[in-house]
Every structure is written in structure tokens, then in C-alpha cells.
Coordinates of C-alpha atoms and ligand atoms in Angstrom, one line a residue:
Chain Q
X3 CA 13.2 -28.0 34.1
X4 CA 11.7 -31.7 35.1
X5 CA 9.3 -33.3 32.1
X6 CA 6.7 -35.0 34.1
X7 CA 5.6 -38.2 32.5
X8 CA 1.7 -38.4 32.9
X9 CA -0.7 -41.0 32.2
X10 CA -3.5 -39.0 30.6
X11 CA -2.9 -36.2 28.0
X12 CA -3.0 -33.0 29.7
X13 CA -4.7 -30.7 27.3
X14 CA -6.6 -28.3 29.4
X15 CA -4.7 -26.0 31.5
X16 CA -7.4 -26.8 34.3
X17 CA -6.9 -30.3 34.4
X18 CA -6.5 -31.6 37.7
X19 CA -3.4 -33.5 36.5
X20 CA -1.5 -30.6 36.2
X21 CA -1.3 -30.2 40.2
X22 CA 1.6 -33.2 40.0
X23 CA 3.4 -31.6 37.8
X24 CA 6.2 -29.1 39.2
X25 CA 6.1 -25.5 38.3
X26 CA 9.1 -23.1 37.5
X27 CA 8.8 -19.5 37.4
X28 CA 10.5 -18.6 33.9
X29 CA 12.1 -15.0 33.4
X30 CA 11.6 -13.3 30.3
X31 CA 13.2 -10.0 28.9
X32 CA 12.6 -8.1 25.6
X33 CA 14.0 -9.6 22.2
X34 CA 17.2 -7.3 21.8
X35 CA 16.0 -4.4 19.7
X36 CA 19.3 -4.6 17.7
X37 CA 18.2 -8.2 16.5
X38 CA 14.9 -6.8 15.0
X39 CA 15.3 -7.8 11.5
X40 CA 14.9 -4.6 9.4
X41 CA 15.2 -1.1 10.2
X42 CA 11.3 -0.5 10.1
X43 CA 10.9 -2.4 13.0
X44 CA 14.2 -0.7 15.1
X45 CA 13.0 2.7 13.8
X46 CA 9.7 2.1 14.9
X47 CA 10.4 0.6 18.4
X48 CA 13.6 2.4 19.2
X49 CA 11.5 4.5 21.8
X50 CA 8.9 2.4 22.7
X51 CA 8.8 -0.6 25.4
X52 CA 8.1 -3.7 24.4
X53 CA 8.5 -7.5 26.0
X54 CA 6.1 -6.1 29.0
X55 CA 5.4 -9.3 30.0
X56 CA 8.4 -10.1 32.6
X57 CA 7.8 -13.6 33.3
X58 CA 5.7 -17.3 33.0
X59 CA 5.0 -20.2 35.2
X60 CA 6.0 -23.0 33.2
X61 CA 4.9 -26.6 33.5
X62 CA 5.9 -29.6 31.4
X63 CA 4.4 -32.7 30.8
X64 CA 4.9 -36.0 28.7
X65 CA 2.2 -38.6 28.0
X66 CA 2.7 -40.7 24.6
X67 CA 5.3 -39.0 22.6
X68 CA 3.6 -35.8 23.3
X69 CA 4.7 -32.9 25.0
X70 CA 2.1 -30.5 27.0
X71 CA 3.8 -27.1 27.9
X72 CA 1.5 -25.0 30.2
X73 CA 2.2 -21.6 30.3
X74 CA 0.8 -19.0 32.8
X75 CA 1.4 -15.4 32.8
X76 CA -0.6 -12.0 33.5
X77 CA -1.4 -9.8 30.2
X78 CA -1.5 -6.3 30.5
X79 CA -5.3 -5.9 29.6
X80 CA -8.2 -8.1 29.8
X81 CA -11.0 -9.4 27.0
X82 CA -12.8 -6.4 25.2
X83 CA -16.0 -5.6 26.7
X84 CA -17.0 -3.2 24.2
X85 CA -17.2 -4.8 21.3
X86 CA -14.5 -3.7 19.5
X87 CA -11.9 -5.5 17.8
X88 CA -8.5 -5.1 19.3
X89 CA -5.7 -4.7 16.3
X90 CA -3.2 -7.5 18.1
X91 CA -4.3 -10.3 20.6
X92 CA -2.1 -11.8 23.4
X93 CA 0.0 -14.9 22.2
X94 CA 2.8 -17.4 23.6
X95 CA 5.1 -19.8 22.3
X96 CA 7.3 -22.2 23.2
X97 CA 10.2 -23.1 20.6
X98 CA 12.9 -25.8 20.2
X99 CA 16.3 -26.5 18.1
X100 CA 14.9 -27.0 14.5
X101 CA 16.5 -30.8 13.5
X102 CA 19.0 -30.4 10.9
X103 CA 21.9 -28.3 10.8
X104 CA 23.2 -26.4 13.6
X105 CA 19.7 -27.1 15.2
X106 CA 19.4 -23.7 17.1
X107 CA 21.7 -25.0 19.6
X108 CA 24.5 -22.5 18.1
X109 CA 23.2 -19.3 19.9
X110 CA 21.1 -18.1 22.6
X111 CA 17.2 -18.4 22.3
X112 CA 16.7 -14.4 22.5
X113 CA 16.3 -14.0 18.9
X114 CA 13.9 -17.2 18.6
X115 CA 16.4 -18.5 16.2
X116 CA 18.7 -17.5 13.7
X117 CA 18.8 -18.0 9.7
X118 CA 21.5 -20.5 10.3
X119 CA 20.2 -22.0 13.5
X120 CA 16.0 -21.8 13.1
X121 CA 13.9 -23.3 15.8
X122 CA 10.7 -25.0 15.9
X123 CA 8.3 -22.8 17.2
X124 CA 4.7 -23.6 18.4
X125 CA 2.5 -20.4 18.3
X126 CA -0.6 -20.2 19.9
X127 CA -2.4 -16.8 20.0
X128 CA -5.7 -15.7 21.1
X129 CA -8.4 -15.7 18.3
X130 CA -11.2 -13.2 17.6
X131 CA -14.4 -14.4 17.2
X132 CA -14.0 -13.5 13.2
X133 CA -11.0 -16.0 12.9
X134 CA -12.9 -19.0 14.2
X135 CA -11.7 -21.1 11.3
X136 CA -8.1 -20.6 12.3
X137 CA -6.3 -23.1 14.5
X138 CA -5.4 -21.8 18.2
X139 CA -2.1 -23.1 17.4
X140 CA 0.5 -23.3 14.8
X141 CA 4.0 -24.7 14.1
X142 CA 6.6 -22.4 12.3
X143 CA 10.0 -22.1 11.6
X144 CA 11.6 -19.5 13.6
X145 CA 14.8 -18.0 11.5
X146 CA 14.9 -14.4 13.7
X147 CA 12.8 -12.5 15.4
X148 CA 9.3 -12.4 13.9
X149 CA 11.2 -13.9 10.7
X150 CA 8.6 -16.8 11.1
X151 CA 7.6 -19.0 8.2
X152 CA 5.1 -22.0 8.1
X153 CA 6.9 -25.6 8.2
X154 CA 6.5 -27.3 4.9
X155 CA 8.1 -30.4 3.8
X156 CA 10.4 -28.6 2.1
X157 CA 12.0 -27.3 4.9
X158 CA 12.9 -31.2 6.2
X159 CA 11.1 -29.8 9.2
X160 CA 8.1 -32.8 9.4
X161 CA 9.1 -33.3 13.0
X162 CA 9.3 -32.5 15.9
X163 CA 6.1 -31.7 14.9
X164 CA 4.1 -30.6 11.6
X165 CA 1.2 -28.1 11.7
X166 CA -1.5 -30.5 12.4
X167 CA -0.2 -32.3 15.5
X168 CA -0.1 -28.7 17.3
X169 CA -3.0 -28.0 19.1
X170 CA -3.6 -25.4 22.4
X171 CA -6.1 -24.9 24.7
X172 CA -6.5 -21.3 26.7
X173 CA -8.2 -19.9 29.8
X174 CA -8.3 -16.8 30.6
X175 CA -9.5 -15.0 34.5
X176 CA -9.0 -11.4 34.4
X177 CA -5.7 -10.4 33.3
X178 CA -4.5 -14.0 34.0
X179 CA -3.7 -16.2 31.4
X180 CA -3.2 -20.1 31.6
X181 CA -2.1 -21.8 28.3
X182 CA -1.5 -25.3 27.2
X183 CA 0.0 -25.9 23.7
X184 CA 1.0 -29.3 22.8
X185 CA 3.0 -31.5 20.4
X186 CA 4.6 -34.2 18.9
X187 CA 7.9 -34.1 21.8
X188 CA 10.7 -33.0 19.8
X189 CA 13.2 -35.4 19.7
X190 CA 15.8 -36.5 22.8
X191 CA 18.9 -35.2 21.3
X192 CA 17.8 -31.3 21.4
X193 CA 16.1 -30.9 25.1
X194 CA 15.6 -27.4 25.5
X195 CA 13.2 -25.0 24.8
X196 CA 12.7 -21.1 24.7
X197 CA 9.8 -19.4 25.2
X198 CA 8.2 -16.3 24.1
X199 CA 4.9 -14.1 25.1
X200 CA 3.2 -11.1 23.3
X201 CA 1.6 -8.6 25.2
X202 CA -1.2 -7.8 22.4
X203 CA -2.3 -4.5 24.3
X204 CA 1.0 -3.5 23.7
X205 CA 0.9 -4.0 19.9
X206 CA 3.1 -7.1 20.2
X207 CA 3.8 -9.2 17.3
X208 CA 6.5 -10.9 15.5
X209 CA 9.9 -10.3 16.7
X210 CA 8.3 -7.5 19.7
X211 CA 8.1 -9.6 22.0
X212 CA 9.3 -10.7 25.5
X213 CA 11.7 -13.7 25.5
X214 CA 13.8 -16.6 27.6
X215 CA 17.6 -15.7 27.3
X216 CA 18.6 -18.7 28.6
X217 CA 17.5 -22.3 27.3
X218 CA 15.4 -24.3 29.5
X219 CA 17.5 -27.7 29.8
X220 CA 14.3 -30.1 30.1
X221 CA 15.4 -33.1 31.9
X222 CA 13.2 -36.9 31.5
X223 CA 11.6 -37.1 34.8
X224 CA 9.9 -40.1 36.1
Chain V
X21 CA 15.9 -26.0 5.6
X22 CA 14.4 -22.5 4.1
X23 CA 16.7 -19.8 4.7
X24 CA 15.4 -16.4 4.6
X25 CA 17.7 -14.5 2.7
X26 CA 18.6 -10.7 3.7
X27 CA 17.6 -9.7 -0.1
X28 CA 14.1 -10.5 0.4
X29 CA 13.5 -7.6 3.2
X30 CA 14.8 -4.8 0.3
X31 CA 13.5 -4.1 -3.0
X32 CA 14.3 -5.9 -5.8
X33 CA 15.2 -4.9 -9.5
X34 CA 12.7 -5.1 -11.8
X35 CA 12.4 -5.5 -15.5
X36 CA 9.4 -4.1 -16.4
X37 CA 6.9 -2.0 -14.4
X38 CA 3.1 -1.3 -15.3
X39 CA 2.1 2.1 -14.5
X40 CA -1.2 3.4 -14.7
X41 CA -2.2 7.4 -15.5
X42 CA -5.4 8.7 -14.1
X43 CA -6.9 12.0 -15.9
X44 CA -8.3 13.8 -13.1
X45 CA -10.1 16.1 -14.8
X46 CA -12.5 13.5 -16.4
X47 CA -13.1 11.7 -13.3
X48 CA -16.5 12.1 -11.8
X49 CA -16.6 9.9 -8.8
X50 CA -18.9 7.5 -9.8
X51 CA -16.5 4.4 -7.8
X52 CA -17.2 2.4 -10.7
X53 CA -13.6 2.0 -10.5
X54 CA -14.2 0.8 -6.2
X55 CA -17.1 -1.7 -7.1
X56 CA -15.4 -3.5 -10.3
X57 CA -12.3 -3.9 -7.5
X58 CA -14.6 -5.2 -4.8
X59 CA -16.7 -7.6 -6.4
X60 CA -13.9 -9.0 -8.0
X61 CA -11.5 -9.3 -4.8
X62 CA -12.6 -8.2 -1.9
X63 CA -16.3 -10.0 -0.9
X64 CA -15.1 -12.6 1.7
X65 CA -15.7 -12.0 5.5
X66 CA -12.7 -10.0 6.6
X67 CA -12.5 -8.1 3.9
X68 CA -16.0 -6.0 4.5
X69 CA -14.1 -2.7 4.8
X70 CA -11.1 -3.5 2.6
X71 CA -11.3 -1.0 -0.9
X72 CA -8.1 -1.9 -2.2
X73 CA -9.7 0.7 -5.0
X74 CA -11.4 4.0 -3.7
X75 CA -12.0 7.4 -4.7
X76 CA -11.5 10.3 -2.2
X77 CA -13.1 13.8 -2.3
X78 CA -10.2 16.4 -2.2
X79 CA -9.7 18.2 -0.2
X80 CA -10.7 15.6 2.5
X81 CA -9.8 13.0 5.0
X82 CA -9.7 10.4 2.6
X83 CA -9.5 6.8 3.5
X84 CA -8.2 5.7 5.8
X85 CA -9.2 8.6 7.8
X86 CA -6.7 11.3 8.0
X87 CA -4.2 9.2 6.2
X88 CA -1.9 12.0 5.2
X89 CA -1.3 12.3 8.5
X90 CA -0.2 8.8 9.6
X91 CA 3.4 8.6 8.6
X92 CA 5.5 6.0 6.8
X93 CA 7.5 6.3 3.9
X94 CA 11.2 7.1 3.6
X95 CA 13.3 9.9 4.6
X96 CA 17.0 10.6 3.6
X97 CA 17.2 6.8 3.0
X98 CA 15.3 5.8 6.7
X99 CA 11.9 4.1 6.8
X100 CA 9.5 6.6 8.8
X101 CA 7.4 4.9 11.9
X102 CA 4.2 4.9 10.7
X103 CA 0.9 4.7 12.1
X104 CA -1.2 1.3 11.5
X105 CA -4.8 2.2 10.3
X106 CA -7.5 0.6 12.4
X107 CA -10.6 -0.9 11.1
X108 CA -12.7 1.8 12.5
X109 CA -10.5 4.3 10.9
X110 CA -10.9 2.8 7.3
X111 CA -14.8 2.7 8.5
X112 CA -16.9 -0.1 6.7
X113 CA -17.2 -3.0 7.4
X114 CA -20.9 -1.9 9.2
X115 CA -23.2 -4.5 10.8
X116 CA -26.9 -3.6 9.8
X117 CA -29.9 -4.4 11.6
X118 CA -31.2 -7.2 9.3
X119 CA -32.9 -9.4 12.2
X120 CA -35.2 -6.6 13.5
X121 CA -36.1 -5.7 9.9
X122 CA -36.5 -9.0 8.3
X123 CA -37.4 -11.3 11.1
X124 CA -38.7 -9.3 14.0
X125 CA -42.4 -8.6 13.0
X126 CA -41.4 -4.9 12.9
X127 CA -40.8 -4.4 9.0
X128 CA -43.1 -1.5 9.0
X129 CA -42.0 0.4 11.5
X130 CA -38.5 -0.2 11.8
X131 CA -35.9 0.9 9.1
X132 CA -32.4 -0.6 8.0
X133 CA -29.7 1.2 9.5
X134 CA -26.2 0.7 10.6
X135 CA -25.7 -1.0 14.0
X136 CA -22.7 1.0 15.7
X137 CA -19.9 -2.2 16.9
X138 CA -18.6 -0.2 19.1
X139 CA -15.4 0.7 17.5
X140 CA -16.6 3.5 15.6
X141 CA -16.8 2.1 12.3
X142 CA -20.1 3.2 11.7
X143 CA -18.6 6.6 11.6
X144 CA -16.4 7.0 8.6
X145 CA -16.7 5.2 5.4
X146 CA -14.3 5.1 2.4
X147 CA -16.5 8.1 0.9
X148 CA -17.5 9.3 3.9
X149 CA -16.9 13.0 3.1
X150 CA -17.5 12.6 -0.5
X151 CA -18.8 16.0 -2.3
X152 CA -17.5 18.1 0.6
X153 CA -14.5 19.8 -0.2
X154 CA -13.1 22.9 0.7
X155 CA -13.8 26.7 0.0
X156 CA -16.4 28.8 0.9
X157 CA -19.6 29.5 -1.6
X158 CA -19.5 31.0 -3.9
X159 CA -15.7 29.4 -4.1
X160 CA -16.4 26.1 -2.9
X161 CA -14.4 23.3 -4.5
X162 CA -13.5 19.8 -4.9
X163 CA -12.1 17.1 -7.0
X164 CA -11.6 13.1 -7.2
X165 CA -9.0 11.4 -6.5
X166 CA -9.0 7.9 -7.3
X167 CA -6.4 5.8 -4.8
X168 CA -5.1 2.5 -4.8
X169 CA -1.4 1.0 -4.2
X170 CA 1.4 2.6 -5.9
X171 CA 3.1 -0.5 -7.0
X172 CA 6.4 1.5 -5.8
X173 CA 9.6 1.7 -7.3
X174 CA 11.2 1.3 -3.5
X175 CA 8.1 0.0 -1.5
X176 CA 8.9 0.6 2.3
X177 CA 6.1 -2.1 2.8
X178 CA 8.3 -4.2 1.3
X179 CA 11.1 -3.7 3.4
X180 CA 9.0 -3.6 6.6
X181 CA 8.1 -6.7 6.5
X182 CA 9.7 -9.3 8.5
X183 CA 8.7 -12.6 7.2
X184 CA 10.0 -11.9 3.4
X185 CA 6.1 -12.6 2.5
X186 CA 6.2 -9.5 0.7
X187 CA 7.6 -9.0 -2.8
X188 CA 7.9 -6.6 -5.9
X189 CA 7.9 -9.0 -9.2
X190 CA 10.3 -8.6 -11.7
X191 CA 8.2 -8.8 -14.7
X192 CA 5.6 -6.6 -13.9
X193 CA 6.8 -4.5 -10.8
X194 CA 3.4 -5.2 -9.1
X195 CA 4.1 -5.3 -5.4
X196 CA 2.2 -8.7 -3.9
X197 CA 2.5 -10.8 -0.9
X198 CA 2.9 -14.4 -0.2
X199 CA -0.3 -15.2 1.6
X200 CA 1.0 -18.5 2.6
X201 CA 4.1 -16.6 4.4
X202 CA 2.7 -13.4 5.6
X203 CA 2.2 -13.8 9.3
X204 CA 0.0 -10.8 10.1
X205 CA 2.3 -8.7 11.8
X206 CA 1.3 -5.4 10.0
X207 CA 4.3 -3.5 9.4
X208 CA 3.7 -3.2 6.1
X209 CA 0.4 -1.4 7.1
X210 CA 2.6 1.1 9.5
X211 CA 5.2 1.8 6.6
X212 CA 3.0 2.7 3.8
X213 CA 2.8 5.9 3.8
X214 CA -0.2 5.8 1.5
X215 CA -2.1 3.4 4.0
X216 CA -3.1 1.1 1.3
X217 CA -2.9 -2.0 3.2
X218 CA -5.7 -3.5 5.1
X219 CA -5.6 -6.6 7.6
X220 CA -7.9 -9.2 6.9
X221 CA -9.3 -10.1 10.2
X222 CA -10.7 -13.3 9.5
X223 CA -7.8 -14.8 8.0
X224 CA -5.2 -13.4 10.0
X225 CA -3.3 -11.6 7.1
X226 CA -2.7 -8.0 5.5
X227 CA -4.0 -7.6 2.0
X228 CA -3.9 -4.8 -0.9
X229 CA -4.3 -3.9 -4.5
X230 CA -2.3 -6.8 -6.6
X231 CA -2.9 -4.8 -9.8
X232 CA -5.1 -7.2 -11.1
X233 CA -2.1 -9.0 -12.1
X234 CA -3.7 -12.4 -12.9
X235 CA -5.8 -10.0 -15.6
X236 CA -2.3 -8.8 -16.7
X237 CA -1.1 -12.4 -17.3
X238 CA -3.8 -12.8 -19.8
X239 CA -3.4 -9.5 -21.1
X240 CA -6.4 -8.1 -19.9
X241 CA -6.5 -4.5 -18.3
X242 CA -7.1 -4.3 -14.2
X243 CA -10.9 -3.9 -13.4
X244 CA -10.7 -0.4 -11.9
X245 CA -9.4 0.7 -15.8
X246 CA -11.3 -1.7 -17.8
X247 CA -14.7 -0.6 -15.9
X248 CA -14.4 3.6 -15.8
X249 CA -17.2 5.0 -17.9
X250 CA -14.8 7.8 -17.9
X251 CA -12.3 6.4 -20.0
X252 CA -9.4 8.6 -18.1
X253 CA -7.3 5.5 -16.5
X254 CA -4.1 4.7 -18.8
X255 CA -2.4 1.0 -18.2
X256 CA 1.1 0.4 -19.7
X257 CA 4.7 0.5 -19.4
X258 CA 6.0 4.0 -18.4
X259 CA 9.2 2.9 -20.0
X260 CA 7.7 2.8 -23.6
X261 CA 8.9 5.7 -25.4
X262 CA 5.8 5.5 -27.8
X263 CA 3.0 5.1 -24.9
X264 CA 0.8 7.5 -23.5
X265 CA 2.0 6.9 -19.7
X266 CA 5.9 7.4 -21.3
X267 CA 4.6 10.6 -23.2
X268 CA 2.2 11.9 -19.9
X269 CA 4.6 11.4 -17.8
X270 CA 8.0 11.8 -18.9
X271 CA 8.0 13.4 -22.2
X272 CA 5.1 15.8 -21.5
X273 CA 5.5 16.1 -17.5
X274 CA 1.6 16.5 -16.9
X275 CA 1.1 13.3 -15.3
X276 CA 2.4 13.3 -11.4
X277 CA 3.1 11.5 -8.7
X278 CA 1.0 11.4 -5.2
X279 CA 3.1 12.8 -2.7
X280 CA 6.5 12.1 -4.3
X281 CA 8.0 13.2 -0.8
X282 CA 7.0 10.2 0.9
X283 CA 10.0 8.9 -1.0
X284 CA 8.9 5.5 -2.2
X285 CA 8.3 6.4 -5.9
X286 CA 4.7 5.6 -6.7
X287 CA 3.9 4.2 -10.1
X288 CA 0.5 5.6 -10.0
X289 CA 0.2 9.0 -11.4
X290 CA -2.5 11.7 -11.9
X291 CA -2.8 14.4 -14.6
X292 CA -3.8 17.2 -11.9
X293 CA -7.3 19.0 -12.2
X294 CA -7.6 22.4 -13.4
X295 CA -10.5 24.3 -12.0
X296 CA -12.6 27.5 -12.6
X297 CA -11.9 31.0 -11.8
X298 CA -12.5 32.4 -8.5
X299 CA -15.4 34.6 -8.1
X300 CA -15.0 38.2 -6.6
X301 CA -17.7 39.2 -3.9
X302 CA -19.3 40.7 -6.8
X303 CA -19.6 37.4 -9.0
X304 CA -17.6 39.0 -11.4
X305 CA -14.6 36.3 -12.6
X306 CA -11.4 36.9 -11.1
X307 CA -9.4 35.4 -14.0
X308 CA -6.0 35.7 -12.4
X309 CA -6.9 32.9 -9.7
X310 CA -7.8 29.5 -10.0
X311 CA -10.5 28.3 -7.8
X312 CA -8.5 25.0 -6.3
X313 CA -5.4 26.8 -4.5
X314 CA -2.1 25.8 -6.3
X315 CA -0.6 25.3 -3.2
X316 CA -3.6 22.8 -1.9
X317 CA -2.1 21.0 -5.6
X318 CA 1.3 21.3 -4.5
X319 CA 0.8 20.1 -1.1
X320 CA -0.6 16.9 -3.0
X321 CA 1.8 16.2 -6.4
X322 CA 4.6 18.2 -5.4
X323 CA 6.1 21.8 -7.1
X324 CA 5.8 19.7 -10.6
X325 CA 2.1 20.6 -10.1
X326 CA 2.3 23.8 -11.9
X327 CA 4.3 23.6 -14.8
X328 CA 2.0 20.6 -15.8
X329 CA -1.3 22.5 -14.9
X330 CA 0.4 25.7 -17.0
X331 CA 1.0 23.1 -19.8
X332 CA -2.6 21.5 -20.2
X333 CA -4.3 25.1 -20.3
X334 CA -1.7 26.5 -22.7
X335 CA -2.4 23.7 -24.8
X336 CA -6.3 24.4 -24.5
X337 CA -5.6 27.6 -26.1
X338 CA -3.9 26.4 -28.8
X339 CA -6.6 24.6 -29.5
X340 CA -9.0 27.0 -28.8
X341 CA -7.5 28.9 -31.4
X342 CA -7.9 26.6 -33.8
X343 CA -4.3 24.3 -33.3
X344 CA -4.1 21.0 -32.6
X345 CA -2.6 19.5 -29.1
X346 CA -1.2 15.9 -29.4
X347 CA -1.1 16.2 -25.3
X348 CA -5.2 16.6 -25.4
X349 CA -5.8 14.4 -28.2
X350 CA -3.9 11.7 -25.8
X351 CA -6.0 12.5 -22.9
X352 CA -9.2 13.0 -25.0
X353 CA -9.0 8.9 -25.5
X354 CA -10.8 9.0 -29.0
X355 CA -10.5 5.2 -29.4
X356 CA -10.9 3.3 -25.6
X357 CA -8.4 0.8 -26.1
X358 CA -5.4 3.2 -26.6
X359 CA -5.9 3.2 -23.0
X360 CA -4.4 -0.4 -22.5
X361 CA -1.3 -0.7 -24.1
X362 CA -0.8 -4.3 -24.3
X363 CA -3.4 -5.1 -22.3
X364 CA -6.6 -4.9 -24.5
X365 CA -8.0 -8.8 -24.3
X366 CA -11.6 -8.9 -23.4
X367 CA -12.2 -10.8 -20.1
X368 CA -15.5 -12.3 -21.5
X369 CA -13.6 -14.3 -24.5
X370 CA -11.2 -16.2 -21.5
X371 CA -11.4 -19.8 -20.1
X372 CA -12.2 -18.6 -16.5
X373 CA -9.8 -20.7 -14.4
X374 CA -10.0 -19.5 -10.7
X375 CA -8.3 -22.1 -8.7
X376 CA -5.1 -21.1 -11.0
X377 CA -5.6 -17.6 -9.9
X378 CA -6.3 -18.5 -6.0
X379 CA -2.7 -20.4 -6.7
X380 CA -0.9 -17.8 -7.4
X381 CA -1.9 -14.9 -4.7
X382 CA -0.7 -17.5 -2.7
X383 CA 2.5 -18.2 -3.9
X384 CA 6.2 -16.2 -4.1
X385 CA 7.9 -17.4 -6.7
X386 CA 11.2 -19.2 -5.9
Ligands
SF4_418 S1 1.7 2.1 -1.8 FE1 2.1 1.3 0.0 S2 1.3 -1.0 -0.3 FE2 1.4 -0.1 -1.9 S3 4.1 -0.6 -2.8 FE3 3.9 2.0 -2.1 S4 4.7 1.5 0.1 FE4 3.8 -0.8 -0.8
SF4_419 S1 -14.7 4.5 -12.2 FE1 -13.5 6.2 -13.4 S2 -15.0 7.8 -13.6 FE2 -15.6 6.2 -12.1 S3 -14.9 7.1 -9.9 FE3 -13.0 5.6 -10.9 S4 -11.8 6.4 -12.2 FE4 -13.6 7.9 -11.4

């Protein structure tokens, strides 16, 4: 997938600047059940479909060392209308081989990292009104499906992005989400990216997700 | 790079286990324990519906509503899928019409009432079915069941947590959660068969009873136990052969875990309730039949409940006929401090160090 250099940051999914950035349809499939990290999760989901979002349109832009990823997909339900709090909300994330070690390149992206080959996950989630003090996006270390940890300096994972540099802007129209997640661009020796989407109405969270089963190779473009 | 080891997904050995015994024959359902916990730990936004300690009336649907039918726990060594209780099933976290009453100029004719937030949470609460109980007049019955996390020996919540945020502390067996690591995925809530874990909607993390570990570390008993005016909550090690918990649980076998069939091996125990005899239709006493059906008590505390109750009754007979009973003397608790084992320090004598406590709650030891 081509990474388009742009002259202005494209923080918003409705920024007209996105029209000049090519979009690609990216297929998604469920994280494999046997890769789920414990017997409880495997038992709870063995008879229940998950990873319901089957694909997303993705565009990637770069500005001043910062990477902007625009993800657009259809969720299975619109915003709650009766004032009730949903238990799980829609969520999406992109991830890159984490620096150091075998850098996530060793395996396919379907497990969102492994213990030996972690990934850096930029995770956006739709926040509830009561969650106004929480950040819309965070950087996590992914060591397997749902085996996510906050990045810390002791992880030696200050780059590609520490938590504070990750941001996200989202827009919902009916069932359709458009989200831009941005952060400091990952190092050039790891020009590949994975994508995961969680359907909140189906109680998807952690490793219960739809994910790319092939890495998205990022190519520097003009 | 921090590797997340497999061992963090299971249970770890504990060198000591702090346990509690609640004598249900003395509990009067005053909810002082619930309030002591509430004001100490769950006063923040997002925790409105949290009752880490609460007293349910039995029989009843309890809190969350119908929790005994929500699954979870272990069966044949495998975790059992469970339902994740919703905010509405816990009830509480109610909104009230404060604006209308206090600022709308209608204070004389509008009354304070809960407003329905649309999720049904105003249709239940932790003591919604208080004192309803079971049976028919004149043989109605009920008793109180104070409930909190059991700090289980085989905590299925820990096994279900994908991040390794949950752990069992070796030094006192408290089942805790590193709030910095918790990602709010709530598998722990589903897996816990006692439904003792709550979601903090504002912070996006799960939370539950912490066994008042910052108090234990200072030699102070948990707030629910220390504040109980009924003097019925024992705190200490179940492994100390001279301590009351060991004697009540293991030696005399009159204190039992709740729902032992759930397989998590609770460390909270209950002395089951005695009950008055049933009345015949002509109001004469049926000395053969206790009013609380023994099979109901067995459904809560397992088959050992029958021998436990028989033991207490025979001790009562002994005392009535002029003898003495170590079991009853222990349960009477002549001296308040005898309840608390090594945790008798008066918290009023401590320096208050809230920052230290906050850091401890958020940090899992390496
Ligand atoms: S009662 Fe539930 S939350 Fe507490 S330790 Fe046992 S399984 Fe875990
Ligand atoms: S404070 Fe004591 S007597 Fe009151 S409800 Fe709690 S356990 Fe029962």
C-alpha cells in the first residue's frame, strides 16, 4: 500500500486532503480461536461467531514524520438511542512490528503479535460519554490476541510512538465509521502494518476481533 | 521488551492466605459493612453501581440480579463460560431529578425520585429484594448473606484475564488487579461465578474487592469486618491451628464456603443460619422441621451444611443443659479483638498516606 506524502496533517477523516490519497480495500478475518490466550476465552467463543467486520477501506498518508491511517468500515449497529450504555463499543487499531528483537516480522499478523515477536498497536475506541477523561487512542504492546500492555519506557518501546503522540479522530454516519489514527511514523526498517477491527455490538474486544491475515506492506510514495 | 509469561495466566502459589468467616446467625442486614466499603473504596465516577461488599437477603435474586444463574467457575478442571453482568443487572448508579427539585422552582410539589436512564438500572439494586425471602405465612423465612470477592485459591478470574493484570498475591492470597495493565476486556467478570467483579465505566477497567490489603499491610482489619456492629466477621489465617478461623472451618467444620461446587475454592466462609421451627396450620410447633428448608441451605453451602448445623445445635443443647461450648464461646466473641487475628490496629492511630495506597493499587509486583 502506497504511503502518500501530504503537505498538511490529515487528522480528520473528513479532511478533503484524503481525496488525493489512494484507498485500498483490506480483507479482515477472525483471529484464530486456537490462538486465543487462555482456555476461558477459547471455551466462551468456540460456538460464537466473531470478527464480524469482513473488510475495511484503508488509506495511509505521511506528513513531517507522522503517519496518518484512515480506516473506513461498516459496523453492525449504530449509536445507542435509548440512553443505555453499551457494554462494548466499536474499536479499531493498526499495528507495526515492535522495534528490537525479531520485531514482529517473524509471524503473520493474525495474532496481533506474539510473545517473541510483539507489535506496537495504535488502538482507537469509541468512548462512552462517561469516558470523556480517557484518550481516544492509545499505544499498546501486543504480544498475542488481547495480550496487550501499556507501552512503558522499560519496554524499550518509546518509538515508533509513545502513548502521548498517538491520536485519533472518528466520524460515524449510520453504520459507517471513518477513523484516522495517527502517530510518529514507525522506523523505515519495518514498513509493514496490520489492521484489526472490533464489533462492539458483538461483544468483541481483546483478541476477539477481525484482523488482517497478511501484512500490509507500506511503500513510500510521492 | 516485557514478555508476558504463561504463568501469569494461571494461579500462583501463596505462602499465606487471609480468610474471613461470617457468622450468619448474627448478621442483622444493617449494611454497615457495605457502606464502610463504599465510602472507603468506590466513591468515584464510574463506580456508582459498585458494591464490592453487599448484603443480600436469601432466598432472593441478589446482586447482580440472578447471579447464581450466570455461569462461570470451573468444571472438571475447565473454565465454564459465564455471562458478563450488566450495569442494569447490578442496578444502582441511579440518576435523580435533582435539577427539577432544586433548581426548577418546583421544590414544593416535585419530589426527589430516580429517573430512568433507559437501561433498566433503576429497576434493581444490591438490596432491591431485601427482607422478601421465601416461604408462606406463617412459615415465611429469610436470612442475610454478606457477599464479597472470595479471594479464591483457584481464581478463575485470574485464569481468564488475557493481559496478566490479575494475580493472586503470595503474601496474603488477595486476588488483585494491576489497574495500569487492565484493558477492560471483562473476561474476569464473565468467568467469576460469584459475579464479584464490576466494570468502572469512567476508567474503562474492571475492579473488585481488594481485601482491604492496604489496611492489612498496616495491621488493620478490612473495613467491612471492623465496622460490623454485629461482631460476626472473623479475619485471619485459616492455616493458624490456634486461630478461630482454622478451628471454625477445619477443626469444627461449622463454617463453609458459598457454592463450593463452583470449583474456585473460596476463602470466605459462612456459619450457616439456624432457623425457627415450622408452624402447623393450627399454629402448633412442628419440632421436626426447620423453617429454612435444609435443601435450600444445601444448594448454597453444599452437603456439609447438615452436619455443620447439627453440630451447632448440639452445642446449644449442651450449653442449655448446663455445659460449656468452645464453639459457641468462639462465635459469641466476648472480646471484639478476638475477631481480627493479627489485624487489631486502630486505623485512627495511623498516619494517613493516600498517595502510597494509590500507587500500590495500580502496581503489580514484578
Ligand atoms: S470470587 Fe470471583 S473475583 Fe473473587 S477470586 Fe473468586 S473468582 Fe476471582
Ligand atoms: S455490618 Fe455486620 S451485621 Fe451489618 S450487614 Fe454487615 S455483616 Fe451483617
